[in-house]
Amino acid sequence: MKAIRIHEHGGVDRLLVEEIPSPALRGDEARVRLHAAGLNHLDLWVRRGIPGVRFPLPITPGSDGAGVIAELGPLVKGFAAGDRVAVAPGISCGLCEDCLSGRDNLCKDFGILGEHRDGTCAREIVVPGRNLIPIPPSLSFEEAAAVSLVFLTAWQMVVDKASVRPGETVLVLGAGSGVGSAAIQIARLHGARVIAAAGSAAKLAKAAELGAEEGIDLSRSDLREEVRRITSRRGVDVVIEHVGKATWDQSVACLARGGRLVFCGATTGADVSLNLRQIFFKNLSILGSTMGSLSRLFTIFRHVEAGRLLPVVGRVFPLDRIQEAHRLLEERGVFGKVILTL
Ligand SMILES: [Zn+2]
């Protein structure tokens, strides 16, 4: 089968299109003929490499995918060949206390497709049966491949960590990113007023279409001053971010008393300072977050089916143009998800 393979870390020229054998199938697994894969920032890290982190090379990148079940192991129940499915990106043991209590992303064996094992940028993938999520006929494969990782990540941040409530104000940084565009919608779904911050007016216009009531163009205005103006100096209840060093001080300063800052990454750097007096005097919470419970994907896809959450497909490329797709993602030249057709 055709797959994208990374043998060595580096630039986009390390993304090779190769013919590799289809993976073997175990009894509790399913083989999915993928039709679309969603790219994530994680793909860039896997391609470039991270000092001190070992990836299992060669690897097929890609954490999100959607397609049709081609073959089922005898232990997989509830599905049939031909069913349309999305694959859940998180793989865990399924047997430990964390897995059984719905906290599979805390499992000691937790891994992500395309990071810890071969991922979705391939014609076929083999995944455990519990990683299959049925998708409605109304959803295209491209749309379905735009959902899992970013909506799961954003759901845990907005709902499970920040416990956003109706009437609260939520500031979403990086509003044009996959996680940002998902977080805007999930915060709105839970009754919050959303302020979107992004690097261009065009991205803010799209954020407004997804339900953001206010927008802050970071190429023209100061984040903290704008938040003070919009909230009449009160600050926001929740900040959702993954920018890290470049915005950290301002993110903390934007919080109202009792505010929560949730972050799922540190794209511009991870070394930040923290004034502890500010944290306890204002009753602030600083919450780290990675991925989310597999169970949430069933909830998320129900909202997608009902039209309450919209997958945001920014650009679609054929498999052979993977290098171009990575470049676009790297340059942040797109609002929403970059999708590969397979
Ligand atoms: Zn487990």
Coordinates of C-alpha atoms and ligand atoms in Angstrom, one line a residue:
M1 CA 0.0 0.0 0.0
K2 CA 1.0 3.6 -0.5
A3 CA 2.1 5.5 2.7
I4 CA 4.1 8.5 3.8
R5 CA 7.2 7.4 5.5
I6 CA 9.8 9.3 7.6
H7 CA 13.1 7.5 7.9
E8 CA 15.1 10.5 9.3
H9 CA 14.1 13.7 11.0
G10 CA 14.4 17.0 9.1
G11 CA 12.7 19.2 6.5
V12 CA 9.8 18.5 4.3
D13 CA 12.1 16.5 1.9
R14 CA 12.1 13.8 4.6
L15 CA 8.5 13.0 3.8
L16 CA 8.6 10.1 1.3
V17 CA 5.8 8.5 -0.6
E18 CA 6.5 4.7 -0.5
E19 CA 5.0 1.3 -1.2
I20 CA 5.0 -0.7 2.0
P21 CA 3.3 -4.0 3.0
S22 CA -0.2 -3.7 4.7
P23 CA 0.1 -4.3 8.4
A24 CA -0.9 -7.7 9.9
L25 CA -4.2 -7.9 11.7
R26 CA -4.7 -9.2 15.3
G27 CA -8.0 -10.6 16.6
D28 CA -9.1 -7.5 18.4
E29 CA -8.1 -5.1 15.6
A30 CA -9.7 -3.7 12.4
R31 CA -8.2 -2.8 9.1
V32 CA -9.5 0.5 7.8
R33 CA -9.2 1.6 4.1
L34 CA -8.5 5.3 4.8
H35 CA -9.9 7.9 2.5
A36 CA -8.7 11.0 4.3
A37 CA -6.1 11.9 6.9
G38 CA -6.0 15.1 9.0
L39 CA -2.6 16.8 9.7
N40 CA -1.8 18.2 13.1
H41 CA 1.1 20.2 14.6
L42 CA 2.2 16.9 16.1
D43 CA 3.1 15.8 12.5
L44 CA 5.6 18.7 12.3
W45 CA 7.3 17.6 15.5
V46 CA 7.5 14.0 14.4
R47 CA 9.0 15.0 11.1
R48 CA 11.5 17.5 12.6
G49 CA 12.4 15.5 15.7
I50 CA 12.6 16.8 19.3
P51 CA 15.9 16.7 21.2
G52 CA 15.8 14.0 23.8
V53 CA 12.7 12.3 22.3
R54 CA 13.0 9.0 20.3
F55 CA 10.4 8.3 17.7
P56 CA 10.1 4.8 16.3
L57 CA 11.6 5.4 12.8
P58 CA 10.8 4.7 10.1
I59 CA 7.2 5.8 10.9
T60 CA 4.1 6.7 9.0
P61 CA 2.9 10.1 10.4
G62 CA -0.7 11.2 10.9
S63 CA -3.1 10.9 13.9
D64 CA -6.5 11.5 12.4
G65 CA -8.1 9.5 9.7
A66 CA -11.5 8.4 8.3
G67 CA -12.4 5.6 5.9
V68 CA -14.2 2.3 5.5
I69 CA -13.7 -0.9 7.4
A70 CA -12.0 -3.4 5.1
E71 CA -11.4 -6.3 7.5
L72 CA -12.3 -7.2 11.1
G73 CA -10.6 -9.4 13.6
P74 CA -13.0 -12.0 15.1
L75 CA -13.0 -10.3 18.6
V76 CA -14.3 -6.9 17.3
K77 CA -18.0 -6.6 17.8
G78 CA -20.6 -4.1 16.7
F79 CA -19.0 -3.3 13.3
A80 CA -19.1 -4.8 9.8
A81 CA -16.9 -4.5 6.8
G82 CA -18.0 -1.5 4.8
D83 CA -18.9 0.6 7.8
R84 CA -17.8 4.3 7.5
V85 CA -15.6 5.2 10.5
A86 CA -13.1 7.7 12.0
V87 CA -10.2 6.3 13.9
A88 CA -9.6 7.6 17.4
P89 CA -5.9 8.8 17.7
G90 CA -5.2 7.6 21.2
I91 CA -4.1 4.0 21.8
S92 CA -4.0 2.6 25.3
C93 CA -4.1 -0.8 27.0
G94 CA -7.9 -0.8 27.6
L95 CA -7.5 -2.9 30.8
C96 CA -5.9 -0.7 33.5
E97 CA -7.7 1.4 36.1
D98 CA -7.2 4.6 34.2
C99 CA -8.5 3.0 30.9
L100 CA -11.5 1.5 32.7
S101 CA -12.4 4.8 34.4
G102 CA -12.5 6.7 31.1
R103 CA -9.1 8.3 31.6
D104 CA -7.3 6.3 28.9
N105 CA -5.1 9.3 28.1
L106 CA -3.5 8.8 31.5
C107 CA -2.8 5.1 30.8
K108 CA 0.9 4.2 31.2
D109 CA 0.8 2.6 27.8
F110 CA -0.9 5.6 26.1
G111 CA 0.4 6.5 22.7
I112 CA -0.8 8.4 19.6
L113 CA -1.1 7.2 16.1
G114 CA 1.6 8.7 14.0
E115 CA 3.8 9.4 17.0
H116 CA 4.2 6.1 18.9
R117 CA 3.2 3.8 16.0
D118 CA 2.3 4.0 12.3
G119 CA -0.4 6.6 11.7
T120 CA -3.0 7.6 9.2
C121 CA -1.0 9.1 6.2
A122 CA -1.4 5.8 4.4
R123 CA -4.0 3.9 2.3
E124 CA -4.7 1.5 5.2
I125 CA -4.3 1.4 9.0
V126 CA -4.8 -1.4 11.6
V127 CA -6.2 -0.2 14.9
P128 CA -7.8 -1.8 18.0
G129 CA -11.6 -2.2 17.6
R130 CA -12.3 0.2 20.4
N131 CA -10.6 3.0 18.4
L132 CA -13.4 2.8 15.7
I133 CA -15.9 5.7 15.8
P134 CA -19.0 5.3 13.5
I135 CA -19.5 8.4 11.3
P136 CA -22.9 9.6 9.9
P137 CA -23.5 9.5 6.1
S138 CA -23.9 13.3 6.1
L139 CA -20.2 13.7 7.0
S140 CA -17.5 13.5 4.2
F141 CA -14.3 11.6 4.9
E142 CA -12.4 14.9 4.7
E143 CA -14.7 16.4 7.4
A144 CA -14.5 13.3 9.6
A145 CA -10.7 13.4 9.5
A146 CA -10.8 17.0 10.7
V147 CA -12.4 16.2 14.0
S148 CA -10.8 13.7 16.3
L149 CA -7.5 15.1 17.7
V150 CA -8.3 18.8 17.8
F151 CA -11.9 18.5 19.1
L152 CA -10.8 15.9 21.7
T153 CA -8.0 18.2 22.8
A154 CA -10.2 21.2 22.9
W155 CA -13.1 19.4 24.7
Q156 CA -10.8 18.3 27.5
M157 CA -9.5 21.9 27.9
V158 CA -12.8 23.7 27.7
V159 CA -15.1 21.2 29.4
D160 CA -13.1 18.8 31.6
K161 CA -10.3 21.1 32.8
A162 CA -11.8 24.6 32.7
S163 CA -15.4 23.6 33.4
V164 CA -16.7 26.5 31.3
R165 CA -20.2 27.6 32.4
P166 CA -22.9 29.6 30.6
G167 CA -22.3 33.3 30.9
E168 CA -18.5 33.0 31.3
T169 CA -16.0 34.8 29.0
V170 CA -13.4 32.6 27.2
L171 CA -10.3 33.9 25.4
V172 CA -9.1 31.6 22.7
L173 CA -5.5 32.3 21.5
G174 CA -4.4 30.8 18.1
A175 CA -8.0 31.0 17.0
G176 CA -7.1 30.0 13.5
S177 CA -5.5 26.7 14.5
G178 CA -7.3 23.4 14.6
V179 CA -7.5 23.4 18.4
G180 CA -8.5 27.1 18.4
S181 CA -11.3 26.7 15.9
A182 CA -12.6 23.7 17.9
A183 CA -12.3 25.5 21.3
I184 CA -14.3 28.5 20.0
Q185 CA -17.2 26.2 19.1
I186 CA -17.1 24.1 22.2
A187 CA -17.0 27.2 24.5
R188 CA -20.0 28.6 22.6
L189 CA -21.8 25.2 22.9
H190 CA -21.4 25.6 26.7
G191 CA -22.9 29.0 26.7
A192 CA -19.8 31.1 27.0
R193 CA -19.0 34.4 25.3
V194 CA -15.8 33.9 23.2
I195 CA -13.1 36.4 22.4
A196 CA -10.8 35.1 19.6
A197 CA -7.2 36.2 19.2
A198 CA -5.3 35.6 15.9
G199 CA -2.6 37.1 13.7
S200 CA -4.8 38.4 10.9
A201 CA -8.2 40.0 10.2
A202 CA -9.1 37.2 7.8
K203 CA -8.7 34.6 10.5
L204 CA -10.8 36.6 12.9
A205 CA -13.6 36.9 10.3
K206 CA -13.7 33.1 10.1
A207 CA -13.5 32.8 13.9
A208 CA -16.6 35.1 14.0
E209 CA -18.4 32.7 11.7
L210 CA -17.8 29.9 14.2
G211 CA -19.3 32.0 17.0
A212 CA -16.6 34.2 18.4
E213 CA -18.3 37.5 19.5
E214 CA -15.1 39.5 19.7
G215 CA -11.8 39.4 17.9
I216 CA -8.4 40.7 18.7
D217 CA -5.9 41.1 15.8
L218 CA -2.5 40.5 17.3
S219 CA -0.7 42.0 14.3
R220 CA -2.3 45.3 15.2
S221 CA -3.2 45.5 18.9
D222 CA -2.1 44.6 22.3
L223 CA -3.8 41.5 23.8
R224 CA -4.0 42.6 27.4
E225 CA -5.3 46.1 26.5
E226 CA -7.9 44.8 24.2
V227 CA -9.1 42.2 26.7
R228 CA -9.4 45.0 29.4
R229 CA -11.4 47.1 27.0
I230 CA -13.7 44.3 25.8
T231 CA -14.4 43.1 29.4
S232 CA -14.6 46.5 30.9
R233 CA -11.3 45.9 32.8
R234 CA -12.7 42.7 34.5
G235 CA -10.6 40.1 32.5
V236 CA -11.7 36.7 31.2
D237 CA -12.8 33.6 33.1
V238 CA -10.8 31.2 30.9
V239 CA -7.8 31.5 28.6
I240 CA -7.3 28.6 26.1
E241 CA -3.8 28.6 24.7
H242 CA -1.0 26.6 23.2
V243 CA 1.3 29.5 22.2
G244 CA 3.6 29.4 25.3
K245 CA 6.4 31.8 25.9
A246 CA 5.3 34.5 23.5
T247 CA 1.9 35.1 25.1
W248 CA 2.2 33.5 28.6
D249 CA 2.6 36.7 30.7
Q250 CA -0.2 38.4 28.9
S251 CA -2.4 35.3 29.1
V252 CA -2.0 35.2 32.9
A253 CA -2.6 39.0 33.1
C254 CA -5.8 38.7 31.1
L255 CA -7.5 36.4 33.8
A256 CA -10.2 37.7 36.0
R257 CA -10.3 36.7 39.7
G258 CA -11.0 32.9 39.8
G259 CA -9.8 32.6 36.2
R260 CA -8.4 29.4 34.7
L261 CA -5.6 29.2 32.1
V262 CA -5.6 25.9 30.2
F263 CA -2.7 25.1 27.8
C264 CA -2.0 22.1 25.6
G265 CA 1.3 23.2 24.1
A266 CA 4.0 25.7 24.0
T267 CA 4.7 26.4 20.3
T268 CA 7.0 29.4 20.9
G269 CA 8.9 28.0 23.9
A270 CA 8.3 26.3 27.2
D271 CA 10.4 28.4 29.6
V272 CA 8.1 30.9 31.3
S273 CA 8.0 32.8 34.6
L274 CA 5.2 32.8 37.1
N275 CA 4.4 35.3 39.8
L276 CA 3.0 33.1 42.6
R277 CA 1.4 36.0 44.4
Q278 CA -0.6 36.8 41.4
I279 CA -1.8 33.2 41.2
F280 CA -3.0 32.8 44.8
F281 CA -4.2 36.4 45.4
K282 CA -6.4 36.2 42.3
N283 CA -7.4 32.5 43.0
L284 CA -6.1 31.5 39.5
S285 CA -5.7 28.0 38.2
I286 CA -3.0 27.0 35.7
L287 CA -4.0 23.7 34.0
G288 CA -1.9 21.6 31.6
S289 CA -3.8 19.3 29.2
T290 CA -3.0 16.7 26.7
M291 CA -5.5 14.8 24.4
G292 CA -8.6 13.6 26.2
S293 CA -10.7 10.6 27.0
L294 CA -11.7 8.4 24.1
S295 CA -15.2 8.4 25.4
R296 CA -15.6 12.1 24.6
L297 CA -15.2 11.4 20.9
F298 CA -18.7 9.7 20.9
T299 CA -20.2 12.9 22.4
I300 CA -18.2 15.1 19.9
F301 CA -19.3 13.2 16.8
R302 CA -23.0 13.3 18.1
H303 CA -22.7 17.1 18.2
V304 CA -21.0 17.1 14.7
E305 CA -23.9 15.0 13.3
A306 CA -26.4 17.4 14.8
G307 CA -24.6 20.4 13.3
R308 CA -23.7 21.9 16.6
L309 CA -20.0 21.5 16.0
L310 CA -18.5 22.0 12.6
P311 CA -15.3 20.4 11.3
V312 CA -13.2 23.1 9.8
V313 CA -11.5 21.9 6.6
G314 CA -9.0 24.6 5.5
R315 CA -7.2 22.9 2.6
V316 CA -7.2 19.5 1.0
F317 CA -4.2 17.9 -0.7
P318 CA -3.7 14.5 -2.4
L319 CA -1.2 12.2 -0.7
D320 CA 1.5 12.9 -3.2
R321 CA 1.6 16.6 -2.2
I322 CA 2.4 15.9 1.4
Q323 CA 5.4 18.2 1.4
E324 CA 3.3 21.1 0.3
A325 CA 0.7 20.3 2.9
H326 CA 3.4 20.3 5.7
R327 CA 4.8 23.6 4.4
L328 CA 1.4 25.3 4.6
L329 CA 0.8 24.0 8.1
E330 CA 4.2 25.2 9.2
E331 CA 3.6 28.7 7.8
R332 CA 0.1 28.8 9.5
G333 CA -1.2 29.8 6.1
V334 CA -4.6 28.2 6.7
F335 CA -7.6 28.5 8.9
G336 CA -8.7 25.1 10.3
K337 CA -7.4 21.8 9.2
V338 CA -5.1 20.6 6.4
I339 CA -6.4 17.3 5.0
L340 CA -4.8 14.7 2.8
T341 CA -6.9 12.5 0.5
L342 CA -5.7 8.9 0.3
Ligands
ZN1 ZN -4.5 1.4 30.3

